[in-house]
Amino acid sequence: MARAKKIGPAKIVPEAEALKQAVRVLGKGQPVAIPTETVYGLAADATDGEAVARIYETKGRPAFNPLIIHVASPEMAEELAHFDEVSRHLAFAFWPGPLTMVLPAKKGSPVSALATAGLETVAIRLPRGFARDLIAAFGKPIAAPSANSSGRISPTTAEAVAADLGDRIPLIVDGGPARVGVESTILSLDGRDIRLLRPGGLTVEDIRAAIGVAPSMPGAPGGKVEAPGQLASHYAPAARMRLDAASVRPGEALLGFGPRRARGVKAAKAVLNLSQKGDLREAAKNLFAHLAALDAERPDRIVVEPVPEHGLGLAINDRLRRAAAPRP
Ligand code: TXA
Ligand code: MG
């Protein structure tokens, strides 16, 4: 795909001062990087096909991979998709928050077909904080993938966005480090099944507590890929990775979890801990920034200690497995 013409370097503006400027940039059909509670997003007017095309161009993202449509209210969401009892209940329980629901799209929805990749479903999320305020002020839904070049690590700070896309976009809104640190949980609800398409910042345990059943997990390792963006190799650092490591060799960098270190840690090229006290929330928040920081040391490999497979550990392990998957 052709590279976007040079419209940067981006101005980085603190969120407290950025609302009007961000509305203006969106109104011109240009993308703006914004903080959300999960990761930073690259936002554009979801109803403007050209604006959406600029997102794909800026990220180098394949156009068959649809975008999440972000809304400011449940009312705005209902204009775009058919909700049923369960999806309404989930929206009530978890919005604003790190939940995306893939629902049947409404006929006559103003969302550009490019944003949904021509599918009959639409992925919708109501984010917290600046993102929600921006959409309310703009008055239209925005399409927003994570604000990174396609296939790279999702950014959790404005600086990380600037390092990757800074010369391709006009404005980055700085809201500080993202509070959740991994992308939203994606559920598909078609009126029959509730399926987990991507584990994320909302835990399966919380979903189960709210609706009485756990979603089925077609996206689990070995399962069928349903979200077109869930390609096996994704979130890739430059370094190769080794997971579930009990030891580390000289020249390798160690990404730890919990109080006890892998063998050989003294000889490691660099060491960072996702959470010294073994807290999965803290680990999720640190995940992408720590991966990027270790990668910057140019180690032979990034080796990762085991992370438990429950709660936010599902999302963390999902991202780690993708980062470690064979590259295309
Ligand atoms: O936390 C998040 O979700 C962040 C912030 C910015 O909101 N966004 C994000 O977007 O992670 P992105 O584009 O990196 O991931 C969206 C995923 C992709 O895997 C895409 O294939 C899937 O959602 N998706 C979007 N629309 C879909 C649909 N109609 N059916 C199935 N999957 C869909
Ligand atoms: Mg992404």
Tab-separated table of C-alpha atoms and ligand atoms in Angstrom:
chain	number	residue	atom	x	y	z
A	1	MET	CA	0.000	0.000	0.000
A	2	ALA	CA	1.290	3.512	-0.811
A	3	ARG	CA	2.781	5.436	2.075
A	4	ALA	CA	0.787	8.450	3.234
A	5	LYS	CA	2.131	11.779	2.074
A	6	LYS	CA	4.159	13.614	4.684
A	7	ILE	CA	1.853	15.663	6.899
A	8	GLY	CA	3.827	15.393	10.143
A	9	PRO	CA	5.771	15.804	12.295
A	10	ALA	CA	2.871	15.512	14.673
A	11	LYS	CA	2.150	18.073	17.328
A	12	ILE	CA	1.827	16.422	20.752
A	13	VAL	CA	-0.821	18.203	22.825
A	14	PRO	CA	-1.910	17.342	26.414
A	15	GLU	CA	-5.485	16.039	26.510
A	16	ALA	CA	-6.699	18.892	28.727
A	17	GLU	CA	-6.008	21.343	25.858
A	18	ALA	CA	-6.595	19.143	22.834
A	19	LEU	CA	-10.348	18.726	22.402
A	20	LYS	CA	-11.088	21.582	19.965
A	21	GLN	CA	-7.987	20.942	17.906
A	22	ALA	CA	-8.757	17.236	17.664
A	23	VAL	CA	-12.331	17.973	16.543
A	24	ARG	CA	-10.926	20.288	13.846
A	25	VAL	CA	-8.491	17.645	12.539
A	26	LEU	CA	-11.263	15.010	12.440
A	27	GLY	CA	-13.494	17.507	10.609
A	28	LYS	CA	-10.842	17.889	7.910
A	29	GLY	CA	-10.926	14.138	7.305
A	30	GLN	CA	-7.503	13.579	8.848
A	31	PRO	CA	-6.462	11.016	11.449
A	32	VAL	CA	-5.529	11.979	15.011
A	33	ALA	CA	-3.901	9.740	17.616
A	34	ILE	CA	-5.853	9.694	20.870
A	35	PRO	CA	-5.558	8.071	24.282
A	36	THR	CA	-8.097	5.429	25.299
A	37	GLU	CA	-8.075	3.394	28.508
A	38	THR	CA	-6.751	0.335	26.609
A	39	VAL	CA	-4.127	1.582	24.133
A	40	TYR	CA	-3.709	4.690	21.962
A	41	GLY	CA	-5.979	4.734	18.909
A	42	LEU	CA	-5.606	6.261	15.446
A	43	ALA	CA	-8.977	7.973	15.074
A	44	ALA	CA	-10.837	9.261	12.030
A	45	ASP	CA	-14.437	10.072	11.073
A	46	ALA	CA	-16.054	6.645	10.647
A	47	THR	CA	-18.672	8.047	8.257
A	48	ASP	CA	-16.093	9.491	5.824
A	49	GLY	CA	-14.612	6.854	3.505
A	50	GLU	CA	-11.608	9.010	2.613
A	51	ALA	CA	-10.807	9.671	6.254
A	52	VAL	CA	-11.028	5.924	6.947
A	53	ALA	CA	-8.793	5.218	3.939
A	54	ARG	CA	-6.163	7.490	5.529
A	55	ILE	CA	-6.140	5.253	8.621
A	56	TYR	CA	-5.374	2.170	6.508
A	57	GLU	CA	-2.739	4.115	4.577
A	58	THR	CA	-1.072	5.529	7.682
A	59	LYS	CA	-0.858	2.124	9.369
A	60	GLY	CA	-0.067	0.131	6.223
A	61	ARG	CA	-3.035	-2.026	7.237
A	62	PRO	CA	-4.674	-4.475	4.820
A	63	ALA	CA	-8.123	-3.134	3.880
A	64	PHE	CA	-9.809	-6.516	4.519
A	65	ASN	CA	-9.191	-5.990	8.220
A	66	PRO	CA	-12.159	-4.027	9.647
A	67	LEU	CA	-11.901	-1.305	12.290
A	68	ILE	CA	-13.592	-0.862	15.640
A	69	ILE	CA	-16.214	1.909	15.581
A	70	HIS	CA	-16.098	4.009	18.744
A	71	VAL	CA	-19.192	5.768	20.065
A	72	ALA	CA	-19.938	8.233	22.868
A	73	SER	CA	-23.220	6.738	24.099
A	74	PRO	CA	-25.403	3.618	23.937
A	75	GLU	CA	-27.858	5.664	21.818
A	76	MET	CA	-25.149	6.322	19.240
A	77	ALA	CA	-24.337	2.604	19.258
A	78	GLU	CA	-27.967	1.642	18.629
A	79	GLU	CA	-27.946	3.707	15.426
A	80	LEU	CA	-25.214	1.490	14.033
A	81	ALA	CA	-26.095	-2.046	15.134
A	82	HIS	CA	-28.873	-4.376	16.285
A	83	PHE	CA	-28.658	-5.019	20.017
A	84	ASP	CA	-30.473	-7.805	21.835
A	85	GLU	CA	-31.038	-8.385	25.529
A	86	VAL	CA	-27.568	-9.801	26.171
A	87	SER	CA	-25.647	-7.147	24.255
A	88	ARG	CA	-27.677	-4.413	25.960
A	89	HIS	CA	-26.918	-5.926	29.312
A	90	LEU	CA	-23.194	-6.119	28.520
A	91	ALA	CA	-23.221	-2.504	27.338
A	92	PHE	CA	-24.931	-1.468	30.550
A	93	ALA	CA	-22.478	-3.436	32.676
A	94	PHE	CA	-19.191	-2.592	30.966
A	95	TRP	CA	-19.472	0.597	28.893
A	96	PRO	CA	-17.604	2.856	28.966
A	97	GLY	CA	-14.780	0.331	29.162
A	98	PRO	CA	-12.514	-2.198	27.436
A	99	LEU	CA	-15.273	-4.203	25.709
A	100	THR	CA	-15.895	-4.356	21.940
A	101	MET	CA	-19.022	-6.094	20.647
A	102	VAL	CA	-19.337	-7.411	17.089
A	103	LEU	CA	-23.037	-7.110	16.231
A	104	PRO	CA	-25.277	-7.255	13.132
A	105	ALA	CA	-24.932	-3.882	11.361
A	106	LYS	CA	-28.050	-1.785	10.796
A	107	LYS	CA	-29.118	-1.100	7.226
A	108	GLY	CA	-28.622	2.586	6.522
A	109	SER	CA	-25.855	2.901	9.111
A	110	PRO	CA	-23.722	5.975	8.334
A	111	VAL	CA	-20.478	4.025	8.914
A	112	SER	CA	-18.310	3.776	5.803
A	113	ALA	CA	-18.200	0.292	4.244
A	114	LEU	CA	-14.411	0.569	4.186
A	115	ALA	CA	-14.351	0.774	7.993
A	116	THR	CA	-16.304	-2.486	8.310
A	117	ALA	CA	-14.473	-4.082	5.358
A	118	GLY	CA	-17.873	-4.635	3.755
A	119	LEU	CA	-18.993	-7.102	6.463
A	120	GLU	CA	-22.592	-7.352	7.654
A	121	THR	CA	-21.389	-6.974	11.208
A	122	VAL	CA	-19.855	-4.003	12.974
A	123	ALA	CA	-17.468	-3.918	15.941
A	124	ILE	CA	-18.521	-1.255	18.460
A	125	ARG	CA	-16.906	0.105	21.586
A	126	LEU	CA	-17.687	2.933	24.004
A	127	PRO	CA	-14.328	4.078	25.419
A	128	ARG	CA	-13.571	5.956	28.605
A	129	GLY	CA	-12.150	9.451	29.070
A	130	PHE	CA	-10.817	11.750	26.349
A	131	ALA	CA	-11.854	9.414	23.525
A	132	ARG	CA	-15.467	9.479	24.641
A	133	ASP	CA	-15.436	13.265	25.155
A	134	LEU	CA	-13.971	13.711	21.684
A	135	ILE	CA	-16.639	11.589	20.005
A	136	ALA	CA	-19.382	13.457	21.893
A	137	ALA	CA	-17.920	16.814	20.809
A	138	PHE	CA	-17.450	15.616	17.211
A	139	GLY	CA	-20.997	14.246	17.142
A	140	LYS	CA	-20.172	11.285	14.905
A	141	PRO	CA	-18.699	7.822	15.509
A	142	ILE	CA	-14.970	7.430	14.954
A	143	ALA	CA	-13.084	4.462	13.573
A	144	ALA	CA	-9.938	3.741	15.559
A	145	PRO	CA	-7.463	0.891	15.352
A	146	SER	CA	-4.463	0.887	17.659
A	147	ALA	CA	-2.096	3.741	16.705
A	148	ASN	CA	0.817	1.639	15.437
A	149	SER	CA	2.113	0.523	12.054
A	150	SER	CA	0.342	-2.689	11.098
A	151	GLY	CA	1.885	-5.707	12.857
A	152	ARG	CA	3.827	-3.704	15.450
A	153	ILE	CA	3.311	-3.399	19.196
A	154	SER	CA	0.296	-1.298	20.263
A	155	PRO	CA	1.308	2.040	21.810
A	156	THR	CA	0.431	2.809	25.425
A	157	THR	CA	2.030	6.283	25.522
A	158	ALA	CA	2.000	9.362	23.267
A	159	GLU	CA	5.788	9.005	22.900
A	160	ALA	CA	5.398	5.484	21.528
A	161	VAL	CA	2.872	6.773	18.965
A	162	ALA	CA	5.252	9.589	17.992
A	163	ALA	CA	8.171	7.179	17.525
A	164	ASP	CA	6.149	5.034	15.104
A	165	LEU	CA	3.654	7.314	13.282
A	166	GLY	CA	4.858	10.806	14.254
A	167	ASP	CA	5.943	11.761	10.737
A	168	ARG	CA	2.678	10.607	9.148
A	169	ILE	CA	-0.053	12.302	11.219
A	170	PRO	CA	-0.727	15.906	12.228
A	171	LEU	CA	-1.746	15.515	15.894
A	172	ILE	CA	-1.123	13.215	18.868
A	173	VAL	CA	-3.188	13.793	21.999
A	174	ASP	CA	-1.221	12.956	25.153
A	175	GLY	CA	-3.258	11.380	27.945
A	176	GLY	CA	-0.331	9.778	29.782
A	177	PRO	CA	0.225	6.015	30.031
A	178	ALA	CA	-2.871	3.957	29.142
A	179	ARG	CA	-4.544	2.598	32.268
A	180	VAL	CA	-5.362	-0.911	31.010
A	181	GLY	CA	-2.450	-1.441	28.617
A	182	VAL	CA	-3.883	-4.212	26.410
A	183	GLU	CA	-6.577	-3.808	23.750
A	184	SER	CA	-10.280	-4.308	24.391
A	185	THR	CA	-11.874	-7.727	24.712
A	186	ILE	CA	-13.811	-8.524	21.512
A	187	LEU	CA	-17.042	-10.523	21.779
A	188	SER	CA	-19.156	-11.568	18.823
A	189	LEU	CA	-22.907	-11.766	19.512
A	190	ASP	CA	-25.178	-12.878	16.694
A	191	GLY	CA	-28.298	-13.542	18.756
A	192	ARG	CA	-27.323	-17.209	19.267
A	193	ASP	CA	-23.717	-17.601	20.393
A	194	ILE	CA	-21.433	-15.399	22.409
A	195	ARG	CA	-17.893	-15.906	21.204
A	196	LEU	CA	-14.616	-14.482	22.398
A	197	LEU	CA	-12.795	-13.218	19.296
A	198	ARG	CA	-9.951	-11.582	21.213
A	199	PRO	CA	-9.116	-11.741	24.928
A	200	GLY	CA	-8.437	-8.232	26.226
A	201	GLY	CA	-8.814	-5.716	29.002
A	202	LEU	CA	-12.154	-7.079	30.230
A	203	THR	CA	-11.753	-10.547	31.750
A	204	VAL	CA	-13.791	-13.609	30.806
A	205	GLU	CA	-14.453	-14.022	34.534
A	206	ASP	CA	-16.124	-10.582	34.646
A	207	ILE	CA	-18.198	-11.342	31.547
A	208	ARG	CA	-19.336	-14.610	33.050
A	209	ALA	CA	-20.276	-12.910	36.306
A	210	ALA	CA	-22.422	-10.398	34.394
A	211	ILE	CA	-24.333	-12.737	32.048
A	212	GLY	CA	-24.075	-16.116	33.759
A	213	VAL	CA	-22.204	-17.869	30.942
A	214	ALA	CA	-18.636	-17.685	29.719
A	215	PRO	CA	-18.196	-16.880	26.031
A	216	SER	CA	-16.978	-19.731	23.836
A	217	MET	CA	-13.396	-19.328	22.712
A	218	PRO	CA	-12.918	-19.992	19.006
A	219	GLY	CA	-9.837	-17.762	19.115
A	220	ALA	CA	-8.024	-20.062	21.542
A	221	PRO	CA	-4.723	-21.546	20.274
A	222	GLY	CA	-5.460	-24.000	17.476
A	223	GLY	CA	-8.954	-22.573	17.020
A	224	LYS	CA	-10.297	-20.829	13.935
A	225	VAL	CA	-9.419	-17.166	13.411
A	226	GLU	CA	-12.610	-15.114	13.310
A	227	ALA	CA	-11.540	-11.529	13.742
A	228	PRO	CA	-9.796	-10.859	10.425
A	229	GLY	CA	-7.094	-8.955	12.313
A	230	GLN	CA	-6.182	-11.893	14.510
A	231	LEU	CA	-3.346	-13.071	12.285
A	232	ALA	CA	-0.997	-15.361	14.166
A	233	SER	CA	2.053	-13.102	13.921
A	234	HIS	CA	1.149	-9.722	15.307
A	235	TYR	CA	2.398	-7.330	17.947
A	236	ALA	CA	5.882	-8.211	16.788
A	237	PRO	CA	9.046	-6.757	18.291
A	238	ALA	CA	12.190	-6.951	16.122
A	239	ALA	CA	13.794	-9.530	18.446
A	240	ARG	CA	12.794	-13.198	18.397
A	241	MET	CA	10.957	-14.374	21.504
A	242	ARG	CA	10.924	-17.426	23.761
A	243	LEU	CA	7.994	-17.901	26.154
A	244	ASP	CA	7.498	-19.789	29.443
A	245	ALA	CA	11.216	-19.573	30.086
A	246	ALA	CA	12.824	-21.015	33.233
A	247	SER	CA	16.295	-19.747	32.295
A	248	VAL	CA	17.960	-16.974	30.328
A	249	ARG	CA	21.265	-17.031	28.414
A	250	PRO	CA	23.898	-14.285	28.079
A	251	GLY	CA	22.889	-11.829	25.342
A	252	GLU	CA	19.184	-12.455	25.881
A	253	ALA	CA	16.800	-10.021	27.560
A	254	LEU	CA	14.427	-11.211	30.271
A	255	LEU	CA	10.816	-10.156	30.713
A	256	GLY	CA	9.894	-11.318	34.190
A	257	PHE	CA	6.665	-11.829	36.062
A	258	GLY	CA	6.375	-12.147	39.832
A	259	PRO	CA	8.952	-12.180	42.631
A	260	ARG	CA	11.179	-15.095	41.476
A	261	ARG	CA	13.608	-14.783	38.551
A	262	ALA	CA	14.570	-17.287	35.861
A	263	ARG	CA	17.995	-18.960	36.135
A	264	GLY	CA	20.914	-17.047	34.611
A	265	VAL	CA	19.337	-13.653	35.213
A	266	LYS	CA	22.694	-12.116	36.216
A	267	ALA	CA	24.059	-12.640	32.702
A	268	ALA	CA	20.987	-11.286	30.926
A	269	LYS	CA	21.483	-8.303	28.626
A	270	ALA	CA	18.501	-6.508	30.154
A	271	VAL	CA	15.780	-7.370	32.669
A	272	LEU	CA	12.320	-5.870	33.189
A	273	ASN	CA	9.528	-7.204	35.360
A	274	LEU	CA	5.873	-6.997	34.288
A	275	SER	CA	4.875	-7.056	37.946
A	276	GLN	CA	7.173	-7.809	40.858
A	277	LYS	CA	4.211	-8.730	43.051
A	278	GLY	CA	2.610	-10.888	40.365
A	279	ASP	CA	-0.351	-8.576	39.755
A	280	LEU	CA	-1.936	-9.208	36.323
A	281	ARG	CA	-3.408	-5.708	36.077
A	282	GLU	CA	-0.015	-4.139	36.576
A	283	ALA	CA	1.466	-6.649	34.119
A	284	ALA	CA	-1.078	-5.772	31.388
A	285	LYS	CA	-0.370	-2.105	31.859
A	286	ASN	CA	3.388	-2.644	31.483
A	287	LEU	CA	3.304	-5.264	28.709
A	288	PHE	CA	3.789	-3.285	25.482
A	289	ALA	CA	6.097	-0.621	26.954
A	290	HIS	CA	8.358	-3.275	28.510
A	291	LEU	CA	8.458	-5.290	25.273
A	292	ALA	CA	9.426	-2.151	23.347
A	293	ALA	CA	12.067	-1.186	25.914
A	294	LEU	CA	13.699	-4.638	25.872
A	295	ASP	CA	13.529	-4.710	22.074
A	296	ALA	CA	15.418	-1.388	21.979
A	297	GLU	CA	18.371	-3.106	23.702
A	298	ARG	CA	18.739	-5.282	20.575
A	299	PRO	CA	19.006	-8.567	22.505
A	300	ASP	CA	19.577	-11.959	20.806
A	301	ARG	CA	16.136	-12.886	22.025
A	302	ILE	CA	13.477	-11.690	24.468
A	303	VAL	CA	12.671	-14.510	26.877
A	304	VAL	CA	9.545	-14.328	28.978
A	305	GLU	CA	8.769	-16.002	32.297
A	306	PRO	CA	5.421	-17.855	32.611
A	307	VAL	CA	2.308	-15.701	33.092
A	308	PRO	CA	-0.763	-17.461	34.587
A	309	GLU	CA	-3.615	-18.172	32.147
A	310	HIS	CA	-6.510	-16.527	33.971
A	311	GLY	CA	-7.979	-13.027	34.319
A	312	LEU	CA	-5.930	-10.524	32.322
A	313	GLY	CA	-3.343	-13.290	31.867
A	314	LEU	CA	-5.444	-14.522	28.908
A	315	ALA	CA	-4.922	-11.252	27.043
A	316	ILE	CA	-1.260	-10.991	28.075
A	317	ASN	CA	-0.461	-14.554	26.936
A	318	ASP	CA	-2.409	-14.023	23.700
A	319	ARG	CA	-0.274	-10.972	22.834
A	320	LEU	CA	2.936	-12.754	23.879
A	321	ARG	CA	2.127	-15.803	21.712
A	322	ARG	CA	1.471	-13.553	18.731
A	323	ALA	CA	4.701	-11.674	19.355
A	324	ALA	CA	6.517	-15.025	19.433
A	325	ALA	CA	4.770	-16.571	16.395
A	326	PRO	CA	6.752	-17.271	13.206
A	327	ARG	CA	6.923	-14.105	11.068
A	328	PRO	CA	5.424	-14.102	7.572
B	1	TXA	O1	-8.696	-1.431	22.680
B	1	TXA	C1	-8.935	-1.476	21.457
B	1	TXA	O2	-9.773	-2.237	20.982
B	1	TXA	C2	-8.146	-0.498	20.568
B	1	TXA	C3	-8.546	0.918	20.969
B	1	TXA	C4	-7.895	1.945	20.078
B	1	TXA	O3	-9.952	1.054	20.965
B	1	TXA	N1	-8.411	-0.774	19.190
B	1	TXA	C5	-7.951	-1.870	18.551
B	1	TXA	O4	-8.247	-1.910	17.210
B	1	TXA	O5	-7.310	-2.731	19.103
B	1	TXA	P1	-7.507	-2.873	16.181
B	1	TXA	O6	-7.921	-2.390	14.841
B	1	TXA	O7	-6.052	-2.902	16.458
B	1	TXA	O8	-8.174	-4.271	16.420
B	1	TXA	C6	-9.519	-4.463	16.046
B	1	TXA	C7	-9.812	-5.925	15.837
B	1	TXA	C8	-9.174	-6.506	14.605
B	1	TXA	O9	-8.622	-7.769	14.952
B	1	TXA	C9	-10.328	-6.663	13.637
B	1	TXA	O10	-10.150	-7.703	12.736
B	1	TXA	C10	-11.480	-6.920	14.579
B	1	TXA	O11	-11.230	-6.060	15.663
B	1	TXA	N2	-12.788	-6.570	13.991
B	1	TXA	C11	-13.247	-5.352	13.653
B	1	TXA	N3	-14.480	-5.436	13.098
B	1	TXA	C12	-14.823	-6.741	13.112
B	1	TXA	C13	-15.967	-7.479	12.689
B	1	TXA	N4	-17.025	-6.895	12.132
B	1	TXA	N5	-15.961	-8.813	12.871
B	1	TXA	C14	-14.902	-9.437	13.436
B	1	TXA	N6	-13.783	-8.787	13.845
B	1	TXA	C15	-13.740	-7.472	13.689
B	2	MG	MG	-3.996	-3.286	16.532
